[in-house]
XYZ file of C-alpha atoms in Angstrom:
409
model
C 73.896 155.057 101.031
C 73.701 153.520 104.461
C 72.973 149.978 102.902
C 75.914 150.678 100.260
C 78.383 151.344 102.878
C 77.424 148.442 104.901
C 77.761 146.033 101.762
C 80.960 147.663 100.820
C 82.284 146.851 104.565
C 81.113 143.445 104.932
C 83.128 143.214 101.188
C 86.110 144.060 103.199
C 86.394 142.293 105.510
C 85.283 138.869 103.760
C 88.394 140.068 101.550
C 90.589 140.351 104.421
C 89.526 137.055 106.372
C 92.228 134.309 105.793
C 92.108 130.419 107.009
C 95.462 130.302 109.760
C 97.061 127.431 109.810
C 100.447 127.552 112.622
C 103.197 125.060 111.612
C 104.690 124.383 114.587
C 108.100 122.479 114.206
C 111.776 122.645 115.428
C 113.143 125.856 113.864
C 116.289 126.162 115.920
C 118.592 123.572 117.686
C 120.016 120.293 116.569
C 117.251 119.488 113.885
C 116.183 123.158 112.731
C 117.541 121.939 109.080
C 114.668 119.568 108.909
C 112.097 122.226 110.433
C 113.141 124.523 107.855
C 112.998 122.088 104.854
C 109.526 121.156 106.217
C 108.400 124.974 106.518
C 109.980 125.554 102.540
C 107.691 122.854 101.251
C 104.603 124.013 102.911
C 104.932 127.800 102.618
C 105.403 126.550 98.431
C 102.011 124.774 98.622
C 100.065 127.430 100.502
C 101.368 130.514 97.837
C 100.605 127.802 95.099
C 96.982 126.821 96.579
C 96.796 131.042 96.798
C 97.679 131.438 93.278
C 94.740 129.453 92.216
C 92.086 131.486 94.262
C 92.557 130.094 97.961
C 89.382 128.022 99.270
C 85.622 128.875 99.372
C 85.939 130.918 95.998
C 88.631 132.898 96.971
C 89.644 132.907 100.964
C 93.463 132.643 101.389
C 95.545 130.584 103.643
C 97.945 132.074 105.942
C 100.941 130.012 106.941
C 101.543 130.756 111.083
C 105.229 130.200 112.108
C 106.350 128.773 115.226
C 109.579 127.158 116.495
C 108.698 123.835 118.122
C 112.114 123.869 119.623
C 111.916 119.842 120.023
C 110.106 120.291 123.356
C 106.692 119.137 124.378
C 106.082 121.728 126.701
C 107.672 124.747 124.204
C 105.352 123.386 121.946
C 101.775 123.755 124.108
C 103.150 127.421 124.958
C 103.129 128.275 121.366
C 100.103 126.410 120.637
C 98.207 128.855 122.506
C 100.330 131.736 120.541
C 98.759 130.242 117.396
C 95.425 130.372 118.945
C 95.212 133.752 119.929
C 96.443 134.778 116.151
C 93.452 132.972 115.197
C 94.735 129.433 113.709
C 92.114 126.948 112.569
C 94.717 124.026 112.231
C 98.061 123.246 113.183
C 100.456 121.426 110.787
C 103.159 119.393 112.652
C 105.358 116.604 112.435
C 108.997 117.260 112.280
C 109.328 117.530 116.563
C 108.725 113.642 117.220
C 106.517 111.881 118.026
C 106.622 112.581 121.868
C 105.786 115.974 121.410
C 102.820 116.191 118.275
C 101.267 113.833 120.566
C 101.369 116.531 122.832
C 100.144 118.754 120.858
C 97.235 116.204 119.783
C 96.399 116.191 123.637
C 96.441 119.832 123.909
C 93.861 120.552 120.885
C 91.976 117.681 122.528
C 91.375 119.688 125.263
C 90.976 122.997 123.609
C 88.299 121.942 121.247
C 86.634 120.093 124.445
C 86.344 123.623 126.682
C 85.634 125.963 123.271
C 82.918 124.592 121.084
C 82.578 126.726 117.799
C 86.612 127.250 117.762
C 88.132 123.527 117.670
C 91.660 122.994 115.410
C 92.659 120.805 113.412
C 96.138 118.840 113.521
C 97.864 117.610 110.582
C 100.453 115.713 110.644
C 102.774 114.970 108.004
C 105.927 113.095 109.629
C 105.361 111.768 113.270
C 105.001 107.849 112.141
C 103.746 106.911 116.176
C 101.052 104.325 115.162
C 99.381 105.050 117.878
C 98.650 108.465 117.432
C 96.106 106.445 114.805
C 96.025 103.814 117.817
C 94.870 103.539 120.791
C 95.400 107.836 121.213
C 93.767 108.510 118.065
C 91.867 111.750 117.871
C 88.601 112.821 115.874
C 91.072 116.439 115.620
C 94.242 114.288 114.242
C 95.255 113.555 110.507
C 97.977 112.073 109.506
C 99.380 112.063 106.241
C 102.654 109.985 106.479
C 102.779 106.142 106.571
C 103.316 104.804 109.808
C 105.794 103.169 111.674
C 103.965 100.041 111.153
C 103.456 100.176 107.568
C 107.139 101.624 106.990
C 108.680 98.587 108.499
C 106.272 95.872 106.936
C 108.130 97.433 103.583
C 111.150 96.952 104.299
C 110.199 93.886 106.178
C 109.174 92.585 102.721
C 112.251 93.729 100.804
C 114.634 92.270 103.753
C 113.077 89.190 103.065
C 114.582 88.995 99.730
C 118.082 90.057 100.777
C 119.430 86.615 101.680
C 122.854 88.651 102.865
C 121.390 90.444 105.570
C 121.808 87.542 108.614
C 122.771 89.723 111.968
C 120.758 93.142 112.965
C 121.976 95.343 115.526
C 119.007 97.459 116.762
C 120.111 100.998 117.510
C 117.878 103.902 118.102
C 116.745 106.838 119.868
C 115.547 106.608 123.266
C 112.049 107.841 122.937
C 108.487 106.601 121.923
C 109.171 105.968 118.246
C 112.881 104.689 118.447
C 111.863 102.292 120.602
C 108.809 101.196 118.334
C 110.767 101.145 115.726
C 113.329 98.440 116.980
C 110.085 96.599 118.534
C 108.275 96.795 115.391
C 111.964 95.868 113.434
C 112.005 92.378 115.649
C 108.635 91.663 115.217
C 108.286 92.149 111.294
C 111.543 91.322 109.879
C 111.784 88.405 112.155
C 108.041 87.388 110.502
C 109.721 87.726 106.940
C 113.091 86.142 107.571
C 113.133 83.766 110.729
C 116.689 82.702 109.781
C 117.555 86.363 110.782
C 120.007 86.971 114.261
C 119.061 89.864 116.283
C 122.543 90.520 117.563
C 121.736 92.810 120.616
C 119.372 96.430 121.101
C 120.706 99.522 122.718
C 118.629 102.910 123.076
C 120.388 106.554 123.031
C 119.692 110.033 124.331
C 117.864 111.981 120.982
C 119.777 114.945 119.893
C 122.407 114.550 122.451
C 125.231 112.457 121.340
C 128.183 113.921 119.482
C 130.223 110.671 119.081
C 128.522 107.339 118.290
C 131.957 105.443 118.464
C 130.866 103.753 121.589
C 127.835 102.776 120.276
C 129.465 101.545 116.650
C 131.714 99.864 119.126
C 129.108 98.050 121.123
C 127.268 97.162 118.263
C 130.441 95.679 115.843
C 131.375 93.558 119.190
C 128.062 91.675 118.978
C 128.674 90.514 115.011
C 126.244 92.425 113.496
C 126.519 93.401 109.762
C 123.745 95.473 109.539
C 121.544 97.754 111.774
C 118.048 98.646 111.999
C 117.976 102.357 113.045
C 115.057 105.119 113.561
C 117.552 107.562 114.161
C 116.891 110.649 112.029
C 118.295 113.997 111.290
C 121.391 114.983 112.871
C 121.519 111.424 115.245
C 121.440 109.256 112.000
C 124.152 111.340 109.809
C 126.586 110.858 113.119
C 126.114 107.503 113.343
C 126.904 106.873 109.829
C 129.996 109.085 110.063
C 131.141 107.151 113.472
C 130.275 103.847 111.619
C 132.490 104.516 108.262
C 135.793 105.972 110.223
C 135.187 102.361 112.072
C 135.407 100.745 108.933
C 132.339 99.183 109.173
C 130.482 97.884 106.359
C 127.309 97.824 107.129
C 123.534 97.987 105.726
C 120.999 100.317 107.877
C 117.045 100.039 107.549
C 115.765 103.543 108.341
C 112.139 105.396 107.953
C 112.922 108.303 106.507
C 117.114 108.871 105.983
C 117.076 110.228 102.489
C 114.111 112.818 103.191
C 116.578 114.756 105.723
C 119.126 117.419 104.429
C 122.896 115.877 104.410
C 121.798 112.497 104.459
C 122.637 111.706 101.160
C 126.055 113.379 101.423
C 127.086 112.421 104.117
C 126.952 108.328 102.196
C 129.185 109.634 99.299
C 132.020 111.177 101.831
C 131.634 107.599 104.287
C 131.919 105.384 100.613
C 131.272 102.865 103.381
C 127.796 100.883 103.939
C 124.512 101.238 102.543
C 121.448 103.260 103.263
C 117.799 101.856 102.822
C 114.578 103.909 103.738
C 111.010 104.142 102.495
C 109.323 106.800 101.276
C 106.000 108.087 99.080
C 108.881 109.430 96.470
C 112.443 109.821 95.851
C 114.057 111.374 93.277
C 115.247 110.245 90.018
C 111.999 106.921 90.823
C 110.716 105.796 87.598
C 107.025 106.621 85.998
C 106.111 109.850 88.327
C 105.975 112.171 85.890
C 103.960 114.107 88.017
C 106.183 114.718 91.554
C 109.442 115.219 88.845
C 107.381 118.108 87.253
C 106.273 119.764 91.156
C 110.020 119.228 92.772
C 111.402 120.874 89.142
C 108.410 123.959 89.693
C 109.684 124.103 93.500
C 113.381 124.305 92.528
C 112.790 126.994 90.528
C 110.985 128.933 92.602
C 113.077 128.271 95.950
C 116.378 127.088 94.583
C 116.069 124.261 96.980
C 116.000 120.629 96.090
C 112.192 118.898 96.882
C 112.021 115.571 98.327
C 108.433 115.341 99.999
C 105.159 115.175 98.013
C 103.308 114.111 100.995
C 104.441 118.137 102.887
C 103.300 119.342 100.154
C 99.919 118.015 99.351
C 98.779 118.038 103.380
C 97.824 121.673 103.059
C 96.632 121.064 99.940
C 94.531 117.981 100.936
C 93.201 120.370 104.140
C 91.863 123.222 101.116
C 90.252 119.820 99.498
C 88.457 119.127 102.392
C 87.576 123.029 103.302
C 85.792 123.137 99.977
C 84.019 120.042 100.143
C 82.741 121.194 103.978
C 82.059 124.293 101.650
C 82.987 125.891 105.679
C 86.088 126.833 107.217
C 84.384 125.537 110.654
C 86.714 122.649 111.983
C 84.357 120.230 112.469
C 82.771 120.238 109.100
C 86.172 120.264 107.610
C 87.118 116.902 109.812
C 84.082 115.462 108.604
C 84.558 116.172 104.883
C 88.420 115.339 105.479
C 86.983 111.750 106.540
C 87.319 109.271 103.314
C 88.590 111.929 101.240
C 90.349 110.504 98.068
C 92.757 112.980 96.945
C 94.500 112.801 93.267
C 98.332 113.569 94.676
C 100.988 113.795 92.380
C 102.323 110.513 93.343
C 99.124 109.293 92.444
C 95.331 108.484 94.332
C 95.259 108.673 98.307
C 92.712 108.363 100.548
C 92.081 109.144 104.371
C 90.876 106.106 106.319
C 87.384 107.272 108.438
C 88.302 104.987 110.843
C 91.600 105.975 112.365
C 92.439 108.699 110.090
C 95.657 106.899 108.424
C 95.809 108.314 105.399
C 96.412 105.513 102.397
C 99.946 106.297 100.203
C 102.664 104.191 98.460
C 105.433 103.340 100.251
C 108.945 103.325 97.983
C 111.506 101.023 99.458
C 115.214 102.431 97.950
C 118.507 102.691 98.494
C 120.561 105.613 98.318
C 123.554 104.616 95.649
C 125.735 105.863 93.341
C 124.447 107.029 89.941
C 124.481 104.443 87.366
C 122.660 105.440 84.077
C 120.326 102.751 84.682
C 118.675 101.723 87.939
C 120.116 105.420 89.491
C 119.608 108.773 87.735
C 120.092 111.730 89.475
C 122.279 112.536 91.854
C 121.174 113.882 94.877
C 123.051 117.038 96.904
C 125.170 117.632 94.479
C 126.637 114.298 94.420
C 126.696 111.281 92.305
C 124.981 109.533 94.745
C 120.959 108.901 94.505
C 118.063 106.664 94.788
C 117.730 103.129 94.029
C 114.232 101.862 93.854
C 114.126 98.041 95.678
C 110.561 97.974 96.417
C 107.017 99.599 95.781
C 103.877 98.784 97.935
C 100.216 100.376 97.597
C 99.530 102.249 101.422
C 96.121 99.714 101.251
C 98.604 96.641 101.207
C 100.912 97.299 104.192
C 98.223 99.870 106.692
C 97.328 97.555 109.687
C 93.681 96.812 110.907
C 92.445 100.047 112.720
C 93.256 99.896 116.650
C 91.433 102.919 116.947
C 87.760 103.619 118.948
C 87.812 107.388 117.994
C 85.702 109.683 120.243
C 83.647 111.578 117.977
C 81.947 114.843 118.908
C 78.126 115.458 118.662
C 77.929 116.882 114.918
């Protein structure tokens, strides 16, 4: 009896133990749309990886939530929340990249004073490429292109827009706006030498409620088109301020069409045009596969789905759980190392040797629907995607710049 009880409580509590993971991301504040849209496409991969019996044979996940509230410091204090609810990993992204690196540095020194109870970080938006630079991390994965790779696509698309001749730089005074209008010069300058960079100003993130000045410092120099990292609630202003100007003009973004109001805000303007890369976009021919998922997500959430890659991260982290055949975080880095994963937008595979993980990029251009070259409208518009471009992730990821400390296995 004594031997039947004890089997029947260890039975228990192996059915009660759950693998945490703590998204940590702005819930509240100027950009808690984009936190939330994040959250909505995670929370559907984690009940969907559930459905099908969890990881190990039959271990759940359990999705932590935290509020990021855009700060680096906010974001250590709840780090430690997630830690003493028992979170493995940490998914992250949506904050910027100031403060996931941050978070990177924080796990790094967890995992350094707790052997047996290191996280993971995954990280499915920040684009910093140093994050899988020169501050790469054995903890950190990231699961978006970079900012590197993002701009070598539409580097290579600019190249065969002849009209594009004078770029305004104009972007978000932190560590990614300002590699974005470094890496901007740098690459599109490569592909089109004729090009004029017209001037380069750098603005407070989250703060400004009128861009006229800046529209107005920008127009003076002759630009006709800007290159922009400005996301969320900074880029759909900008546009706004840019259209009651009267301005014409064509932005180069990272990420525009992925953020909730982008999209409409284009069909009120009517002014301009919109290009940003992506793994996916709606309506984008021959993916079968990510049309049947964001049709299965609508359903369930009444939402519209616009990320594959938010989606698959936890489900790349339950890959790599069962291949470790452990929850224990560094087994599961390990076995996360040069794991190919068969996403619905098709093969991907995390690099070893910086942890970049490999995707298509989608170079498009949000338009109005045409029957032909645009389908589906997007936000209950008739505006939607316009595929200019596709690239393979092995084509435009950089050489690794990354000498990754590795613990003692």
């Amino acid at each position: 009896m004594a031997i039947a009880a004890g089997l029947a409580i260890g039975a228990a509590a192996q059915a009660q133990e759950t693998y945490k993971l703590a998204y940590i991301d702005p819930l509240s504040g100027p950009f808690a749309n984009v936190g939330e849209l994040m959250l909505s496409h995670l929370q559907y991969a984690v009940e969907d990886i559930n459905a099908k019996g969890g990881v190990l044979g039959g271990i759940p996940l359990e999705l932590l939530q935290f509020d990021s509230k855009l700060s680096a410091q906010e974001s250590q204090s709840v780090l430690q929340a997630a830690i003493d609810q028992g979170a493995r990993a940490v998914i992250t992204g949506g904050s910027g990249s100031s403060v996931v690196t941050s978070l990177v540095q924080a796990v790094e020194r967890w995992n350094r004073r707790n052997p047996g109870k290191e996280l993971l970080v995954l990280n499915h938006s920040s684009i910093d490429p140093e994050l899988t630079g020169k501050n790469c991390s054995f903890w950190h994965f990231q699961t978006e292109a970079s900012t590197a790779m993002k701009m070598q696509a539409l580097a290579n698309v600019i190249a065969q827009m002849p009209d594009v001749e004078k770029i305004f730089l104009l972007n978000q005074d932190y560590a990614h706006g300002r590699q974005w209008a470094s890496y901007g010069r740098a690459m599109v300058g490569q592909a089109r030498p004729d090009i004029e960079f017209t001037g380069e100003m750098l603005h407070p993130i989250g703060q400004v409620k009128d861009f006229a000045p800046y529209v107005g410092n920008a127009a003076q120099t002759g630009a006709t088109a800007l290159i922009t990292g400005n996301w969320g609630q900074d880029l759909t202003l900008l546009m706004r301020a840019a259209g009651d100007a009267g301005r014409d003009w064509h932005f180069f973004n990272h990420s525009a069409g992925s953020m909730p109001g982008t999209v409409s805000a284009v069909s009120m303007i009517q002014k301009g045009k919109l290009t940003w890369v992506a793994e996916w976009h709606p309506g984008q021919a021959n993916t079968e596969a990510a049309h049947g998922l964001a049709k299965a997500y609508n359903a369930r959430t009444g939402k519209d789905f616009l990320a594959p890659r938010i989606d698959f991260t936890p489900r790349l982290l339950a890959a790599a759980i069962d291949r470790a055949g452990s929850m224990a975080s560094l087994e599961v880095a390990h076995a996360l190392e040069g794991l190919s994963y068969d996403s619905v937008i098709g093969p991907v595979t995390m690099r070893a040797a910086d942890h970049q993980l490999l995707l298509p990029q989608v170079v498009n251009t949000v338009a109005p629907v045409d029957g032909d070259k645009v389908t589906v409208g997007w936000e209950g518009t008739n505006y939607g995607f316009r595929t200019d471009g596709m690239f393979a992730g092995e084509v435009l990821v950089q050489e690794p710049q990354c000498d990754m400390k590795r613990p003692a296995s």
